[in-house]
mmCIF file of C-alpha atoms and ligand atoms in Angstrom:
data_model
loop_
_atom_site.group_PDB
_atom_site.id
_atom_site.type_symbol
_atom_site.label_atom_id
_atom_site.label_comp_id
_atom_site.label_asym_id
_atom_site.label_seq_id
_atom_site.Cartn_x
_atom_site.Cartn_y
_atom_site.Cartn_z
ATOM 1 C CA MET A 1 42.172 -90.893 134.397
ATOM 2 C CA SER A 2 44.478 -93.753 134.654
ATOM 3 C CA THR A 3 47.943 -92.728 136.774
ATOM 4 C CA THR A 4 50.391 -94.501 139.141
ATOM 5 C CA THR A 5 51.769 -91.123 140.000
ATOM 6 C CA PRO A 6 50.873 -89.593 143.052
ATOM 7 C CA HIS A 7 50.556 -86.159 141.571
ATOM 8 C CA GLN A 8 48.052 -85.954 138.560
ATOM 9 C CA ARG A 9 48.035 -82.347 137.954
ATOM 10 C CA VAL A 10 51.336 -80.290 138.671
ATOM 11 C CA LEU A 11 52.082 -76.575 138.134
ATOM 12 C CA LEU A 12 55.683 -75.943 137.152
ATOM 13 C CA LYS A 13 57.351 -72.536 137.704
ATOM 14 C CA LEU A 14 60.549 -71.956 135.412
ATOM 15 C CA SER A 15 62.148 -68.845 135.611
ATOM 16 C CA GLY A 16 63.100 -66.907 132.643
ATOM 17 C CA GLU A 17 66.839 -67.330 133.883
ATOM 18 C CA ALA A 18 66.313 -71.264 133.740
ATOM 19 C CA LEU A 19 66.302 -71.052 130.115
ATOM 20 C CA MET A 20 69.329 -68.575 129.506
ATOM 21 C CA GLY A 21 71.605 -71.551 130.888
ATOM 22 C CA ASP A 22 75.103 -69.974 130.738
ATOM 23 C CA ASP A 23 74.147 -67.300 128.430
ATOM 24 C CA ARG A 24 73.836 -63.769 129.510
ATOM 25 C CA PHE A 25 70.831 -63.268 128.033
ATOM 26 C CA GLY A 26 67.775 -64.499 126.222
ATOM 27 C CA ILE A 27 67.129 -68.190 125.221
ATOM 28 C CA ASN A 28 69.832 -71.115 125.174
ATOM 29 C CA ALA A 29 68.623 -73.511 122.629
ATOM 30 C CA GLU A 30 70.166 -76.556 124.270
ATOM 31 C CA ILE A 31 68.404 -75.919 127.681
ATOM 32 C CA LEU A 32 65.169 -75.195 125.891
ATOM 33 C CA GLY A 33 65.128 -78.409 124.358
ATOM 34 C CA GLN A 34 66.368 -80.362 127.539
ATOM 35 C CA THR A 35 63.627 -78.540 129.609
ATOM 36 C CA ALA A 36 61.038 -79.655 127.127
ATOM 37 C CA GLN A 37 62.335 -83.228 127.297
ATOM 38 C CA ALA A 38 62.142 -83.253 131.268
ATOM 39 C CA VAL A 39 58.519 -81.987 130.647
ATOM 40 C CA LYS A 40 57.731 -84.564 128.306
ATOM 41 C CA ASP A 41 59.052 -87.286 130.866
ATOM 42 C CA ILE A 42 56.299 -86.280 133.334
ATOM 43 C CA VAL A 43 53.577 -86.063 130.609
ATOM 44 C CA GLN A 44 54.524 -89.496 129.810
ATOM 45 C CA GLN A 45 53.272 -90.492 133.254
ATOM 46 C CA ASN A 46 50.198 -89.380 132.681
ATOM 47 C CA VAL A 47 50.919 -86.179 134.581
ATOM 48 C CA GLN A 48 48.746 -83.037 133.486
ATOM 49 C CA VAL A 49 51.517 -80.300 133.204
ATOM 50 C CA GLY A 50 50.827 -76.500 133.615
ATOM 51 C CA LEU A 51 53.802 -74.481 132.931
ATOM 52 C CA VAL A 52 54.404 -70.743 134.355
ATOM 53 C CA VAL A 53 57.185 -69.104 132.755
ATOM 54 C CA GLY A 54 59.144 -65.929 133.708
ATOM 55 C CA GLY A 55 60.794 -63.107 131.848
ATOM 56 C CA GLY A 56 64.096 -62.399 133.438
ATOM 57 C CA ASN A 57 66.214 -63.697 130.923
ATOM 58 C CA ILE A 58 64.939 -60.877 128.755
ATOM 59 C CA PHE A 59 63.248 -58.148 130.722
ATOM 60 C CA ARG A 60 62.658 -57.240 134.455
ATOM 61 C CA GLY A 61 60.563 -54.188 135.209
ATOM 62 C CA VAL A 62 62.463 -53.458 138.165
ATOM 63 C CA ASP A 63 65.982 -53.622 136.208
ATOM 64 C CA LEU A 64 64.409 -51.499 133.372
ATOM 65 C CA SER A 65 63.166 -48.884 136.143
ATOM 66 C CA ALA A 66 66.792 -48.409 137.045
ATOM 67 C CA SER A 67 67.732 -47.558 133.567
ATOM 68 C CA GLY A 68 64.894 -44.596 133.643
ATOM 69 C CA ILE A 69 61.832 -46.533 132.032
ATOM 70 C CA GLU A 70 58.503 -46.024 134.196
ATOM 71 C CA ARG A 71 57.924 -49.159 136.344
ATOM 72 C CA VAL A 72 54.516 -49.956 134.948
ATOM 73 C CA THR A 73 56.000 -49.742 131.560
ATOM 74 C CA GLY A 74 58.892 -51.843 132.475
ATOM 75 C CA ASP A 75 56.425 -54.434 133.934
ATOM 76 C CA GLN A 76 54.501 -54.730 130.899
ATOM 77 C CA MET A 77 57.719 -55.344 128.794
ATOM 78 C CA GLY A 78 58.524 -58.021 131.445
ATOM 79 C CA MET A 79 55.376 -59.849 130.928
ATOM 80 C CA LEU A 80 55.667 -59.524 127.327
ATOM 81 C CA ALA A 81 59.213 -61.278 127.686
ATOM 82 C CA THR A 82 57.368 -64.028 129.345
ATOM 83 C CA VAL A 83 55.218 -64.661 126.147
ATOM 84 C CA MET A 84 58.315 -64.856 124.193
ATOM 85 C CA ASN A 85 59.977 -67.699 126.394
ATOM 86 C CA GLY A 86 56.268 -69.354 126.542
ATOM 87 C CA LEU A 87 56.333 -69.499 122.745
ATOM 88 C CA ALA A 88 59.979 -70.814 122.730
ATOM 89 C CA LEU A 89 58.852 -73.551 125.018
ATOM 90 C CA GLN A 90 55.626 -74.361 123.004
ATOM 91 C CA ASP A 91 57.548 -74.934 120.185
ATOM 92 C CA ALA A 92 60.341 -76.971 121.410
ATOM 93 C CA LEU A 93 57.505 -79.230 122.863
ATOM 94 C CA LYS A 94 55.776 -79.439 119.612
ATOM 95 C CA LYS A 95 59.093 -80.642 118.070
ATOM 96 C CA ILE A 96 59.100 -83.554 120.498
ATOM 97 C CA ASP A 97 55.262 -84.396 119.956
ATOM 98 C CA VAL A 98 54.012 -82.540 123.122
ATOM 99 C CA ASP A 99 50.741 -81.019 122.253
ATOM 100 C CA ALA A 100 51.115 -77.696 124.116
ATOM 101 C CA ARG A 101 48.859 -74.560 124.519
ATOM 102 C CA VAL A 102 50.276 -70.745 125.605
ATOM 103 C CA MET A 103 47.398 -69.087 127.491
ATOM 104 C CA SER A 104 48.178 -65.191 128.040
ATOM 105 C CA ALA A 105 47.044 -63.277 130.912
ATOM 106 C CA LEU A 106 47.394 -60.411 128.327
ATOM 107 C CA ARG A 107 45.164 -60.536 125.205
ATOM 108 C CA ILE A 108 47.301 -61.220 122.178
ATOM 109 C CA ASP A 109 45.111 -62.499 119.336
ATOM 110 C CA GLY A 110 46.610 -64.403 116.635
ATOM 111 C CA VAL A 111 49.359 -65.322 118.651
ATOM 112 C CA CYS A 112 48.301 -67.244 121.854
ATOM 113 C CA GLU A 113 44.985 -68.045 123.568
ATOM 114 C CA HIS A 114 44.086 -65.610 126.186
ATOM 115 C CA TYR A 115 43.588 -67.015 129.962
ATOM 116 C CA SER A 116 40.622 -68.776 131.157
ATOM 117 C CA SER A 117 40.923 -70.977 134.033
ATOM 118 C CA ARG A 118 37.893 -73.011 132.590
ATOM 119 C CA GLN A 119 39.679 -73.404 129.264
ATOM 120 C CA ALA A 120 43.050 -74.042 130.855
ATOM 121 C CA ILE A 121 41.262 -77.340 132.834
ATOM 122 C CA GLN A 122 39.921 -78.420 129.780
ATOM 123 C CA HIS A 123 43.252 -78.317 128.026
ATOM 124 C CA LEU A 124 44.831 -80.139 130.893
ATOM 125 C CA GLU A 125 42.004 -82.970 130.824
ATOM 126 C CA ALA A 126 42.986 -83.524 126.933
ATOM 127 C CA SER A 127 46.391 -84.037 128.155
ATOM 128 C CA LYS A 128 47.879 -80.865 126.862
ATOM 129 C CA VAL A 129 50.548 -79.055 128.610
ATOM 130 C CA VAL A 130 49.400 -75.518 129.329
ATOM 131 C CA ILE A 131 51.820 -72.423 129.090
ATOM 132 C CA PHE A 132 50.741 -69.613 131.152
ATOM 133 C CA VAL A 133 52.337 -66.170 130.027
ATOM 134 C CA ALA A 134 52.220 -62.733 130.827
ATOM 135 C CA GLY A 135 52.452 -63.340 134.585
ATOM 136 C CA THR A 136 49.190 -62.145 136.497
ATOM 137 C CA GLY A 137 48.593 -59.503 133.762
ATOM 138 C CA ASN A 138 48.850 -57.018 136.295
ATOM 139 C CA PRO A 139 52.221 -54.825 136.818
ATOM 140 C CA LEU A 140 54.111 -54.897 140.228
ATOM 141 C CA PHE A 141 53.387 -58.854 140.602
ATOM 142 C CA THR A 142 56.042 -61.636 139.502
ATOM 143 C CA THR A 143 55.699 -64.959 137.805
ATOM 144 C CA ASP A 144 56.287 -66.544 141.365
ATOM 145 C CA SER A 145 52.708 -64.820 142.273
ATOM 146 C CA ALA A 146 51.099 -66.130 138.929
ATOM 147 C CA ALA A 147 52.085 -69.551 139.508
ATOM 148 C CA SER A 148 50.826 -69.944 142.929
ATOM 149 C CA LEU A 149 47.663 -67.990 141.614
ATOM 150 C CA ARG A 150 47.441 -70.669 138.456
ATOM 151 C CA ALA A 151 48.401 -73.716 140.390
ATOM 152 C CA ILE A 152 45.093 -72.839 142.749
ATOM 153 C CA GLU A 153 42.917 -72.021 139.876
ATOM 154 C CA ILE A 154 44.081 -74.922 137.930
ATOM 155 C CA LYS A 155 43.327 -77.176 141.142
ATOM 156 C CA ALA A 156 47.037 -78.519 141.035
ATOM 157 C CA ASP A 157 47.833 -80.836 143.404
ATOM 158 C CA LEU A 158 51.407 -79.722 143.704
ATOM 159 C CA MET A 159 53.452 -76.908 142.815
ATOM 160 C CA ILE A 160 56.855 -77.009 141.451
ATOM 161 C CA LYS A 161 59.425 -74.360 141.765
ATOM 162 C CA ALA A 162 62.490 -75.049 139.726
ATOM 163 C CA THR A 163 65.682 -73.125 140.607
ATOM 164 C CA LYS A 164 69.250 -73.041 140.466
ATOM 165 C CA VAL A 165 70.054 -75.035 143.724
ATOM 166 C CA ASP A 166 68.361 -78.495 144.628
ATOM 167 C CA GLY A 167 66.245 -77.044 147.408
ATOM 168 C CA VAL A 168 65.947 -74.329 150.220
ATOM 169 C CA TYR A 169 68.923 -74.014 152.393
ATOM 170 C CA ASP A 170 69.396 -71.984 155.861
ATOM 171 C CA ALA A 171 72.146 -70.176 154.123
ATOM 172 C CA ASP A 172 73.344 -69.541 150.492
ATOM 173 C CA PRO A 173 74.723 -72.707 149.534
ATOM 174 C CA VAL A 174 77.252 -71.221 146.894
ATOM 175 C CA LYS A 175 78.516 -68.933 149.671
ATOM 176 C CA ASN A 176 78.445 -71.185 152.510
ATOM 177 C CA PRO A 177 79.559 -74.802 151.821
ATOM 178 C CA ASN A 178 78.240 -75.501 155.930
ATOM 179 C CA ALA A 179 74.557 -74.420 154.411
ATOM 180 C CA ASN A 180 72.061 -77.395 155.381
ATOM 181 C CA LYS A 181 69.270 -78.030 153.244
ATOM 182 C CA PHE A 182 65.645 -78.446 154.518
ATOM 183 C CA THR A 183 63.936 -81.605 153.400
ATOM 184 C CA THR A 184 60.629 -80.284 154.291
ATOM 185 C CA LEU A 185 59.432 -76.856 155.502
ATOM 186 C CA SER A 186 56.185 -75.328 156.628
ATOM 187 C CA TYR A 187 55.163 -72.187 154.899
ATOM 188 C CA ASP A 188 55.315 -70.300 158.247
ATOM 189 C CA GLU A 189 58.966 -70.934 158.819
ATOM 190 C CA THR A 190 59.618 -70.416 155.030
ATOM 191 C CA ILE A 191 58.130 -66.833 155.758
ATOM 192 C CA THR A 192 59.341 -65.987 158.987
ATOM 193 C CA ARG A 193 62.899 -67.404 158.385
ATOM 194 C CA GLN A 194 62.601 -65.005 155.066
ATOM 195 C CA LEU A 195 64.282 -68.092 153.352
ATOM 196 C CA GLY A 196 63.674 -66.539 149.897
ATOM 197 C CA VAL A 197 62.407 -69.465 148.048
ATOM 198 C CA MET A 198 59.857 -66.991 146.342
ATOM 199 C CA ASP A 199 58.339 -63.747 146.706
ATOM 200 C CA MET A 200 56.248 -63.617 150.202
ATOM 201 C CA THR A 201 53.008 -62.980 148.314
ATOM 202 C CA ALA A 202 53.349 -66.211 146.190
ATOM 203 C CA VAL A 203 54.385 -68.197 149.572
ATOM 204 C CA VAL A 204 51.387 -66.089 151.513
ATOM 205 C CA LEU A 205 49.016 -67.522 148.432
ATOM 206 C CA CYS A 206 49.879 -70.986 148.741
ATOM 207 C CA ARG A 207 49.681 -71.097 152.379
ATOM 208 C CA GLU A 208 46.232 -69.929 152.283
ATOM 209 C CA HIS A 209 45.029 -72.256 149.916
ATOM 210 C CA ASN A 210 47.248 -74.992 151.293
ATOM 211 C CA MET A 211 49.096 -75.490 147.976
ATOM 212 C CA PRO A 212 52.481 -77.853 148.359
ATOM 213 C CA LEU A 213 55.182 -76.488 147.031
ATOM 214 C CA GLN A 214 58.206 -78.155 145.897
ATOM 215 C CA VAL A 215 61.769 -76.433 145.360
ATOM 216 C CA LEU A 216 64.163 -78.268 142.833
ATOM 217 C CA ASN A 217 66.855 -78.004 140.611
ATOM 218 C CA MET A 218 65.802 -78.788 136.989
ATOM 219 C CA SER A 219 69.055 -79.623 135.811
ATOM 220 C CA LYS A 220 69.569 -82.182 138.100
ATOM 221 C CA SER A 221 68.879 -85.426 135.738
ATOM 222 C CA GLY A 222 65.454 -86.973 136.760
ATOM 223 C CA ALA A 223 64.372 -84.272 139.486
ATOM 224 C CA LEU A 224 61.184 -83.483 137.970
ATOM 225 C CA LEU A 225 60.175 -86.769 137.557
ATOM 226 C CA ARG A 226 61.208 -88.010 141.059
ATOM 227 C CA ALA A 227 59.270 -85.294 142.386
ATOM 228 C CA VAL A 228 56.077 -85.864 140.844
ATOM 229 C CA MET A 229 56.529 -89.794 141.253
ATOM 230 C CA GLY A 230 56.261 -88.397 145.120
ATOM 231 C CA GLN A 231 59.758 -89.168 145.911
ATOM 232 C CA ASN A 232 62.086 -86.916 148.045
ATOM 233 C CA GLU A 233 63.506 -84.435 145.896
ATOM 234 C CA GLY A 234 64.867 -80.926 147.118
ATOM 235 C CA THR A 235 62.689 -79.111 149.449
ATOM 236 C CA LEU A 236 58.614 -79.702 150.002
ATOM 237 C CA ILE A 237 57.113 -76.837 151.817
ATOM 238 C CA HIS A 238 53.562 -77.383 153.152
ATOM 239 C CA SER A 239 51.226 -76.859 156.163
HETATM 240 N N1 LIG B 1 55.390 -59.257 135.564
HETATM 241 C C1 LIG B 1 54.550 -58.298 136.090
HETATM 242 N N2 LIG B 1 53.674 -59.116 136.306
HETATM 243 C C2 LIG B 1 53.487 -60.422 136.781
HETATM 244 C C3 LIG B 1 54.634 -60.949 136.396
HETATM 245 C C4 LIG B 1 55.623 -60.427 135.563
HETATM 246 O O1 LIG B 1 54.649 -57.394 135.838
HETATM 247 O O2 LIG B 1 52.363 -60.671 137.072
HETATM 248 C C5 LIG B 1 57.087 -58.556 134.963
HETATM 249 C C6 LIG B 1 57.857 -57.928 135.793
HETATM 250 O O3 LIG B 1 58.537 -56.456 135.306
HETATM 251 C C7 LIG B 1 58.784 -59.189 136.048
HETATM 252 C C8 LIG B 1 58.728 -59.563 134.570
HETATM 253 O O4 LIG B 1 57.598 -59.562 134.161
HETATM 254 O O5 LIG B 1 60.142 -58.714 136.290
HETATM 255 C C9 LIG B 1 59.328 -61.026 134.407
HETATM 256 O O6 LIG B 1 58.673 -61.765 135.327
HETATM 257 P P1 LIG B 1 59.591 -62.376 136.405
HETATM 258 O O7 LIG B 1 60.797 -61.472 136.923
HETATM 259 O O8 LIG B 1 59.093 -63.105 137.723
HETATM 260 O O9 LIG B 1 60.482 -63.773 136.141
HETATM 261 P P2 LIG B 1 61.526 -64.958 136.351
HETATM 262 O O10 LIG B 1 62.654 -63.981 137.517
HETATM 263 O O11 LIG B 1 60.853 -65.845 136.811
HETATM 264 O O12 LIG B 1 62.230 -65.222 135.038
#
């Protein structure tokens, strides 16, 4: 494959909330379009892109259990929410001529493909964006863990976690103007300092498989592109 980028295959984790923009629920059409365009920008650099999308803009199992729905049922609803987001992203990508495939950890025939790592890699090698939905397919997990898992399975050389802040800080930068941003961090520091970048299972999986993890703000113009070009952007967590 001919590419000038240091990263040939990346796994991007997008939270459901990232698709919500300033709305209180659901998918914001403008943000959806901008997200698709940012993905297209890296596809045009010959980077193979896998996406894991969350569902927090629609349902989260833990929130549903607070309103009386059994946790496992709530998690199943959360996983289905990620399918809706994935379909919306597939549609937005297709509108701008990016070929994309939704692959679900739960079988939903007629709507999307069932996940298989081998098939996913074939799609990526054929320059299709693969959107992984339904998380791990199991309750009690998060889409952060699904993202680490898929990144490892598809042999991505970088996992990118898009957040609302432009990296990992030693305190909440929204509440504390003196918070300092880390340029790099080790997995162990991230875990022992409980920096809250992703859930612990996800960070531990990355550590066990030496998967570098870059944390950045997708709404910052060009941030995703700079990350895949190997430039300083956000925070890089590695061994
Ligand atoms: N979920 C699950 N198993 C998984 C991934 C997700 O049960 O492997 C459910 C869980 O209820 C979660 C919801 O799907 O709250 C949405 O995922 P997540 O909270 O990770 O979305 P995000 O915060 O990234 O929008």
